[in-house]
Short mmCIF file of C-alpha atoms in Angstrom, two decimals:
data_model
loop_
_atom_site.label_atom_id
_atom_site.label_comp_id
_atom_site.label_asym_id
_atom_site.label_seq_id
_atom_site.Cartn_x
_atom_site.Cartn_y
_atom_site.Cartn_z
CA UNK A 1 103.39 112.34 60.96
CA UNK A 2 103.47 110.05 63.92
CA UNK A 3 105.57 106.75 63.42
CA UNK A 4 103.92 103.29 63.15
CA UNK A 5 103.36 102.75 66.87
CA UNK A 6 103.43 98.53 65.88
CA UNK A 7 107.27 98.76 65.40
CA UNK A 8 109.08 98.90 68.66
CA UNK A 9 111.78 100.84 67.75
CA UNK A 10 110.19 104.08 65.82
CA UNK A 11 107.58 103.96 69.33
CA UNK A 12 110.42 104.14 71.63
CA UNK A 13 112.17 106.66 69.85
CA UNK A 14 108.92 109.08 69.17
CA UNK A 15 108.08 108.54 73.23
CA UNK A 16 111.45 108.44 74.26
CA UNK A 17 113.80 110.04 72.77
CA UNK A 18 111.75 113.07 70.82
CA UNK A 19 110.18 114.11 74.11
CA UNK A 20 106.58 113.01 72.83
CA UNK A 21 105.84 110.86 75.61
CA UNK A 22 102.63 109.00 75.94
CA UNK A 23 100.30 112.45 75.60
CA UNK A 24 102.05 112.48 71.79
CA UNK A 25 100.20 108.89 71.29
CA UNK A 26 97.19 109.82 72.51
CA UNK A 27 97.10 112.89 70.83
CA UNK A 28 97.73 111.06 67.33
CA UNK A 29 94.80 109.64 67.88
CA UNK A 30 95.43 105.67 68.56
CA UNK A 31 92.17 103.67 68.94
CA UNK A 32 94.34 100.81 71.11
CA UNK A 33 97.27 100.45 73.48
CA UNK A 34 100.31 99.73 71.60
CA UNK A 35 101.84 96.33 72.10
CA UNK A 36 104.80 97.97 74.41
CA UNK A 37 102.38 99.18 77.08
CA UNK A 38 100.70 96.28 77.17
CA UNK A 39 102.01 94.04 81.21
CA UNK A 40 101.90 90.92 81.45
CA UNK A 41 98.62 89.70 83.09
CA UNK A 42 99.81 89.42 86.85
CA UNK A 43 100.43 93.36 86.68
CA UNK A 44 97.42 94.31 85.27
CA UNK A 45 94.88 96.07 87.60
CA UNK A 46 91.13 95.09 87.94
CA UNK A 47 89.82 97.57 89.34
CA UNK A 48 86.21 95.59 89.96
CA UNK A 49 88.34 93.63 91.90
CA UNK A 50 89.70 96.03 94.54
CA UNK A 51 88.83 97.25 97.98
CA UNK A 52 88.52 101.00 98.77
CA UNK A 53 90.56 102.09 101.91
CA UNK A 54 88.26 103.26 104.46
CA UNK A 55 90.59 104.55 107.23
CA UNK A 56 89.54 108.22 107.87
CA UNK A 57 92.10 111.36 107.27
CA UNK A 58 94.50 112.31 110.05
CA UNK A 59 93.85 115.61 111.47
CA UNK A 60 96.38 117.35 111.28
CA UNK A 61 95.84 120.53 113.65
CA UNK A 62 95.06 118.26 116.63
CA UNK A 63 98.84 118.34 117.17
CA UNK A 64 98.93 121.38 118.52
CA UNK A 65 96.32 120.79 121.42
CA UNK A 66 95.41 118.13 124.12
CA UNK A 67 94.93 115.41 121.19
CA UNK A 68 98.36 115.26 120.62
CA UNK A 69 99.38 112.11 121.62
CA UNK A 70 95.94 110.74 120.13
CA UNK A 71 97.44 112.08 116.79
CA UNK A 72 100.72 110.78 116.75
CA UNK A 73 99.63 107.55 117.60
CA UNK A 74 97.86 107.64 114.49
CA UNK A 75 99.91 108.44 112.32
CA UNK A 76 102.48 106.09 113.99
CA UNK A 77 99.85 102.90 113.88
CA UNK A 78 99.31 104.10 109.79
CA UNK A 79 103.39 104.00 109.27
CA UNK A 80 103.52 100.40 111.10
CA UNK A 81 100.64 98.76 109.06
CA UNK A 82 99.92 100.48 105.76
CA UNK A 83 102.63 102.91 105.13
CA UNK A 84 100.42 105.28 103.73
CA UNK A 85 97.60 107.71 105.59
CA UNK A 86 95.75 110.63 103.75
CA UNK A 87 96.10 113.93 106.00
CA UNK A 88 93.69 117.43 106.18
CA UNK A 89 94.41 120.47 108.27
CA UNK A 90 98.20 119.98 107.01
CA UNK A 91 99.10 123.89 106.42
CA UNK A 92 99.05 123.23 102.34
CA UNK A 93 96.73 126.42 101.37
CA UNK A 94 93.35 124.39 99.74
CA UNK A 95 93.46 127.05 96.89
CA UNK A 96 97.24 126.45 96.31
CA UNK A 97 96.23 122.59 95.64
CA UNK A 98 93.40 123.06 93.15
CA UNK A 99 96.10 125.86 91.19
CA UNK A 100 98.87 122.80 91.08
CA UNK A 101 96.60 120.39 89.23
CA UNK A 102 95.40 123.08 86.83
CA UNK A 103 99.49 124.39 86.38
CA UNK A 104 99.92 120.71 85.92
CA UNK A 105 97.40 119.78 83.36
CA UNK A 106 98.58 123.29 82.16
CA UNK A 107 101.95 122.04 81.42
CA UNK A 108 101.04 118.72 80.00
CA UNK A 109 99.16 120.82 77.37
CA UNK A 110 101.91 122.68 75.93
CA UNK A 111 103.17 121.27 72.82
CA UNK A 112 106.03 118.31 72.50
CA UNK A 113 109.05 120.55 72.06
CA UNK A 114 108.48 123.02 74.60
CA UNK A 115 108.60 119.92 77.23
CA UNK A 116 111.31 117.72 74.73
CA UNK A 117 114.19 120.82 75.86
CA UNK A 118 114.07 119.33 79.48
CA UNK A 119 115.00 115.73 78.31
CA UNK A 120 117.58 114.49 80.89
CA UNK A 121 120.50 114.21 77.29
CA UNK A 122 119.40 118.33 76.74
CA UNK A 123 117.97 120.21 79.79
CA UNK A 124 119.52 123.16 80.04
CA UNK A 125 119.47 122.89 84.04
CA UNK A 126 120.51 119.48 86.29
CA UNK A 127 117.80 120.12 88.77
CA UNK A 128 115.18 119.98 85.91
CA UNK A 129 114.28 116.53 84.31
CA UNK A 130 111.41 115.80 81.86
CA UNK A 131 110.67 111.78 80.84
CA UNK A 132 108.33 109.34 80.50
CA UNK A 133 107.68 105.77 82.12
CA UNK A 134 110.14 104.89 84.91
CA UNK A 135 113.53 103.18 83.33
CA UNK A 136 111.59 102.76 79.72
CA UNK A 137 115.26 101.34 78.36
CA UNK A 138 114.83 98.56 81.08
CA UNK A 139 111.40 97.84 81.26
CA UNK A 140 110.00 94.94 79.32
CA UNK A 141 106.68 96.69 79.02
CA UNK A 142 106.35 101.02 79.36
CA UNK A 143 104.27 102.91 82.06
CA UNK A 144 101.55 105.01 80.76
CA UNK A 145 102.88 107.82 82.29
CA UNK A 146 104.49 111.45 81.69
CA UNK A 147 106.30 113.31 84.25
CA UNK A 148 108.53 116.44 84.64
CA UNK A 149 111.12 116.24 87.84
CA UNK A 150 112.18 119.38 89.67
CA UNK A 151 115.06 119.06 92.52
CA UNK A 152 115.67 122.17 95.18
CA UNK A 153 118.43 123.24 96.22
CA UNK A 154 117.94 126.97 96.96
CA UNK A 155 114.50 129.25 96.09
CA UNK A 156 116.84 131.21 93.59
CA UNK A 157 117.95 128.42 91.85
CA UNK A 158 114.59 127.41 91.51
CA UNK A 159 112.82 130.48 89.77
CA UNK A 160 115.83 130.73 87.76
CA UNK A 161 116.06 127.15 86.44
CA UNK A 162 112.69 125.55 87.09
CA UNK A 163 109.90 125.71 84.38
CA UNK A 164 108.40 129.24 84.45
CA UNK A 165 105.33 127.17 83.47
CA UNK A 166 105.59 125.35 86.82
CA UNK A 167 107.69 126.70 89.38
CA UNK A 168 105.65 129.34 91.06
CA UNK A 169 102.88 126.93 92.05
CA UNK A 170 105.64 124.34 92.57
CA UNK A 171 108.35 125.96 94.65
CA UNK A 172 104.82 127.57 97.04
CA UNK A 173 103.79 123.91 97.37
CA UNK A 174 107.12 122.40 98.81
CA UNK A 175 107.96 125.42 101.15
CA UNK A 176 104.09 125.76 102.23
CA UNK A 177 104.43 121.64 103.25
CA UNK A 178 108.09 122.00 105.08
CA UNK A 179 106.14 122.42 108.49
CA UNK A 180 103.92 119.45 107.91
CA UNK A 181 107.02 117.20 106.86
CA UNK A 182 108.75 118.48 110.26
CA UNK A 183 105.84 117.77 112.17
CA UNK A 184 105.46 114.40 110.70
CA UNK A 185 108.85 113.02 111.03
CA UNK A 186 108.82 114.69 114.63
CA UNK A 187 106.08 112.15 115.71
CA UNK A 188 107.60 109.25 113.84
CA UNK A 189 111.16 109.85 114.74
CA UNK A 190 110.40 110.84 118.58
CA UNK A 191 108.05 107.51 119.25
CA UNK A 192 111.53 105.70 117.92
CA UNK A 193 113.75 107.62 120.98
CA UNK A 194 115.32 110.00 118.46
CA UNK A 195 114.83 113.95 119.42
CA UNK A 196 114.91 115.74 116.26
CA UNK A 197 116.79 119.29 116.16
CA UNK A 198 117.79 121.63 113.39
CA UNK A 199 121.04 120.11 113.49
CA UNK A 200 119.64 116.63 112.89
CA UNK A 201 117.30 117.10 110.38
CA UNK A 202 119.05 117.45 107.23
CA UNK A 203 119.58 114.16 107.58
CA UNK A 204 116.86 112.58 106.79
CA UNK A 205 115.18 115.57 104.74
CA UNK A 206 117.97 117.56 103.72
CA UNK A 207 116.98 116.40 99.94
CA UNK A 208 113.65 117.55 98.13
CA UNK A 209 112.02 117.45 94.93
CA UNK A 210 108.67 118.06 93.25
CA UNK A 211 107.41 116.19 90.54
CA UNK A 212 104.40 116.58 88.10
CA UNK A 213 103.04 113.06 86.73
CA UNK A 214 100.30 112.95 83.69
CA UNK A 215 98.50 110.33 83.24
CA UNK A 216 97.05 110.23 79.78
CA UNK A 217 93.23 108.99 79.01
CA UNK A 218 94.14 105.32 78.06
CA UNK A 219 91.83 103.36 75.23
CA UNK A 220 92.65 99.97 76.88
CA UNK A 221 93.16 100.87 81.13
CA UNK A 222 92.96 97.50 81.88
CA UNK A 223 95.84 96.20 80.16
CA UNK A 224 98.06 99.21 81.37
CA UNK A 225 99.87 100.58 84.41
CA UNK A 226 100.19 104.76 85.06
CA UNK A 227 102.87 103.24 87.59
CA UNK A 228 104.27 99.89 88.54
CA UNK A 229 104.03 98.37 91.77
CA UNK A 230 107.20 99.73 94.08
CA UNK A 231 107.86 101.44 97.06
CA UNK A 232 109.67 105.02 97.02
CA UNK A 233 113.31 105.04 98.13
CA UNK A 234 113.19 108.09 100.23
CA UNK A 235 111.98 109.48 103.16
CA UNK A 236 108.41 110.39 103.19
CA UNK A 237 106.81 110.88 99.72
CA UNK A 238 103.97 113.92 99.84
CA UNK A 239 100.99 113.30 97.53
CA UNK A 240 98.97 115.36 95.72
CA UNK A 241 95.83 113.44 93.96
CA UNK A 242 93.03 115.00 91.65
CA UNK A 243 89.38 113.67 91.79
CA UNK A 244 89.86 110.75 89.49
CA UNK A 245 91.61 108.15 92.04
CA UNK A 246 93.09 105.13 90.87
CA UNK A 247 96.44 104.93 93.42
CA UNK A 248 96.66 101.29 94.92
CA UNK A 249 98.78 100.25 98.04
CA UNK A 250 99.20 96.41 98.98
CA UNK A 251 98.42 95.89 102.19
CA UNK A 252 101.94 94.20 103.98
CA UNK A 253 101.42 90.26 104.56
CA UNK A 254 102.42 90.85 108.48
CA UNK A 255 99.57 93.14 109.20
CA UNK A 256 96.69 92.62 111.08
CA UNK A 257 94.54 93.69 108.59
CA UNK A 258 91.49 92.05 106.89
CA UNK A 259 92.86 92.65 103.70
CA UNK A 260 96.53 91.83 104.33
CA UNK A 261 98.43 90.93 101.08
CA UNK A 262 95.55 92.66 98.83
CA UNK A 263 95.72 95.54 96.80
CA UNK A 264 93.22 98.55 98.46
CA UNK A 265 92.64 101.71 96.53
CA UNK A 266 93.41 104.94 98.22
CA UNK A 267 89.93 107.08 97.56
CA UNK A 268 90.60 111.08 96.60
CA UNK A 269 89.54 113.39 99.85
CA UNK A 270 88.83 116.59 98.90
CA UNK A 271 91.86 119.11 100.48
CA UNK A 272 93.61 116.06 101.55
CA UNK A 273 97.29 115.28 101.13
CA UNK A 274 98.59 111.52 100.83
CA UNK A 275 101.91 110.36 103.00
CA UNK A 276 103.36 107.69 102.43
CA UNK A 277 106.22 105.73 104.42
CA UNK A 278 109.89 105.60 101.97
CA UNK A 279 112.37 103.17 101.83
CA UNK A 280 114.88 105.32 104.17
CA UNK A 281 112.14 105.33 107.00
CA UNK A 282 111.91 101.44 106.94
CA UNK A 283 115.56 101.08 106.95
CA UNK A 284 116.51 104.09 109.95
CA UNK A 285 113.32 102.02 111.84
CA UNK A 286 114.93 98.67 111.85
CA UNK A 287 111.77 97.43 109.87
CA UNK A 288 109.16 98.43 112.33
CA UNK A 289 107.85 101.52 109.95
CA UNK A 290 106.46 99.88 106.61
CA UNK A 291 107.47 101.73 102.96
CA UNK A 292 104.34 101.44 100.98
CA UNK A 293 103.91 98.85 97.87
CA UNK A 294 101.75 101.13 95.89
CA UNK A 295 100.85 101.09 91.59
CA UNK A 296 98.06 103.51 89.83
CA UNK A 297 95.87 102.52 87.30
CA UNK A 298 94.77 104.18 83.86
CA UNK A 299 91.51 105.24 83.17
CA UNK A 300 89.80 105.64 79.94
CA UNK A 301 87.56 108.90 80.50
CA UNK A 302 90.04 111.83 81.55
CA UNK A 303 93.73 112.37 81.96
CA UNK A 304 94.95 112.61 85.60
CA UNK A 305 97.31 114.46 87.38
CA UNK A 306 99.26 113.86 90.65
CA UNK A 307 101.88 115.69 91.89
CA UNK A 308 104.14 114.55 94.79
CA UNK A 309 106.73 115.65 96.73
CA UNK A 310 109.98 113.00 97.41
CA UNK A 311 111.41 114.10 100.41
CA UNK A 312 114.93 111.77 101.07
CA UNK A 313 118.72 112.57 102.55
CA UNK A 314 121.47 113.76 100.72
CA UNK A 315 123.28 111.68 98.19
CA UNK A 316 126.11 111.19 100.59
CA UNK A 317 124.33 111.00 103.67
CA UNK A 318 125.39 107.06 105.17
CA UNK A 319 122.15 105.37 106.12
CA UNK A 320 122.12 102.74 108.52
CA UNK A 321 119.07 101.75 111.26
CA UNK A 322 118.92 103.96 114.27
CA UNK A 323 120.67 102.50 117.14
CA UNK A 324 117.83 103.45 119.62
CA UNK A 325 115.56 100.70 117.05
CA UNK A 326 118.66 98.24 116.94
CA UNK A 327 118.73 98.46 120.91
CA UNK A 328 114.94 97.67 121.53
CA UNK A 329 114.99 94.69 118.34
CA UNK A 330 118.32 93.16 119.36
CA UNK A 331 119.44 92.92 115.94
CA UNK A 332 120.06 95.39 112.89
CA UNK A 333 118.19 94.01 110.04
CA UNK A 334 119.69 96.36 107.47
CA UNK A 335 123.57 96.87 106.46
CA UNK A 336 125.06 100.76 106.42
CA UNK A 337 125.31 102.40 103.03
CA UNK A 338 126.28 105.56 101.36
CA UNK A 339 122.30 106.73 100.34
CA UNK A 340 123.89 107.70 96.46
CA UNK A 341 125.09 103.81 96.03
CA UNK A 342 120.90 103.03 97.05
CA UNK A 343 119.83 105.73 94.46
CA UNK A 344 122.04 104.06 91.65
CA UNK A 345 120.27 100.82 92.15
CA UNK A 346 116.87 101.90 92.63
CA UNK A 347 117.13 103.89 89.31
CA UNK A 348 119.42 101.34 87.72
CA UNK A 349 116.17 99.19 87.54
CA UNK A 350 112.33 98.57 86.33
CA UNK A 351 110.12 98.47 88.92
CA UNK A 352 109.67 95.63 90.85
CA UNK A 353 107.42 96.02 94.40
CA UNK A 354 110.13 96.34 97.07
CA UNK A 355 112.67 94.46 95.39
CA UNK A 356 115.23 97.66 96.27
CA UNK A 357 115.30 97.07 99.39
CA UNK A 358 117.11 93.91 99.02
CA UNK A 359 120.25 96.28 98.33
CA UNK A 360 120.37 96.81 101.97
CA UNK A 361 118.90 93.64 104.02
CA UNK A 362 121.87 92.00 106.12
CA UNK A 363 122.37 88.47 104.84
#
């Protein structure tokens, strides 16, 4: 029998701590958010209210022909203003896409205890993490969201310690998008003075991990959040979106945008793939590359998936902005750090917008 959801406590330790998460609510069959989702007004997402993003997909195979430099300029103009671009052509097989949302949905389905065994206190493998929310012991109000984690470190690893429920689809996904990420931090890294080689890379990519979010059908959307607003701490984040939509970026204040300081939606394209800018890439730019403010909204009618891919550097990679960015602004706006000491922090706390990247501003 499912606890009285009205007592703080018994909720937190059916979602929380017996692996239920928010599907085990919905599936008891609540006819209202409990009072722990429920944000405070100024988080709360209108979605009357918002503009749709209307910049067009990159196109990705123009790279490798005389639109090059037509290319990387935009996806260097999307990093600077937005931090987030939608991208088609990208190497991803279409097929393999529409068989991760269906593996995901698939895994969402299975019941409580066969997910509860990869609780961070039980799994049976570090790489593999299964939760709910963000930080739900720091949060003053819970996300309506479910996810299951998945790190790399080798393909063996992977199919030995991954979900079997999961990791075919999974492990295809992040080695079919390896090129793309290459490519991508090629144009960004290369229009900054830095030549990337195999040598290099590692250090800015040389961490990966796959994640599958669920985002149950919600009675009350509008007083919810599937995420709150915050930027990712890594490198480039690789996104995955169903049909349904509701992921939100805030346009930066020092754009020159229309819509600068408002929240836009980012629309679903069919065979697309979202990037956006992380935390690292603002940093190693000396500011000029923007990590994306971004939230997602519940919806009422049918659960959504997304599944991204957080691409970052080691934990003991030192992070500091390039000098070839330094050199052109004059001065380093961000402080060196050890990137496991940024981690710590950014997972030490609820989210907040770009409040984490505080941790590394120069005074």
């Amino acid at each position: 029998m499912a606890p009285s959801f009205d007592n703080e406590t018994s909720l937190f330790n059916f979602v929380v701590r017996d692996g239920n998460g928010v599907k085990g609510i919905v599936d008891s069959g609540i006819s209202k958010v409990p009072q722990a989702y429920i944000q405070p007004s100024a988080e709360q997402i209108d979605k009357n209210n918002a503009t749709k993003c209307d910049i067009p997909p990159i196109d990705l195979s123009r790279l490798d022909g005389p639109d090059h430099d037509e290319v990387v300029n935009q996806i260097v103009r999307a990093a600077e203003t937005l931090g987030f671009f939608q991208v088609i052509n990208h190497g991803v097989p279409v097929e393999l896409l529409e068989s991760l949302k269906q593996t995901a949905h698939n895994f969402f389905g299975l019941p409580a205890e066969r997910k509860a065994v990869y609780r961070k206190e039980v799994s049976p493998s570090p790489l593999v993490k299964y939760g709910t929310s963000f930080v739900p012991e720091k949060e003053k109000a819970l996300e309506w969201k479910d996810y299951i984690s998945m790190a790399y470190t080798n393909d063996d690893e992977a199919l030995q310690q991954w979900p079997v429920e999961c990791r075919d689809d999974a492990l295809q996904y992040l080695k079919t998008s390896h090129e793309m990420v290459r490519k991508l931090l090629d144009a960004l890294m290369g229009n900054l003075g830095v030549e990337l080689d195999d040598s290099k890379i590692n250090a800015f990519i040389g961490k990966k991990m796959v994640n599958m979010n669920f985002y149950p059908t919600c009675p009350n959307p509008e007083l919810t959040v599937g995420v709150g607003r915050h930027s990712d701490m890594g490198t480039l984040t690789i996104l995955l979106q169903d049909g349904i939509g509701g992921l939100y970026v805030r346009v930066p204040e020092d754009v020159d945008m229309e819509t600068r300081g408002q929240w836009v939606e980012i629309p679903p394209v069919p065979g697309a793939l979202v990037i956006n800018v992380g935390d690292m890439l603002q940093i190693w730019s000396n500011g000029r590359y923007k990590s994306a403010e971004h939230r997602v909204r519940t919806t009422s009618t049918k659960s959504r998936v997304s599944i991204p891919i957080f691409v970052s550097p080691q934990a003991t990679q030192k992070i500091a902005p390039l000098p070839q960015a330094v050199e052109k602004d004059g001065v380093a706006r961000y402080t060196e750090f050890v990137f496991s000491d940024y981690m710590n922090n950014f997972f030490g706390n609820a989210h907040d917008g770009k409040k984490s990247l505080e941790f590394a501003k120069t005074n």
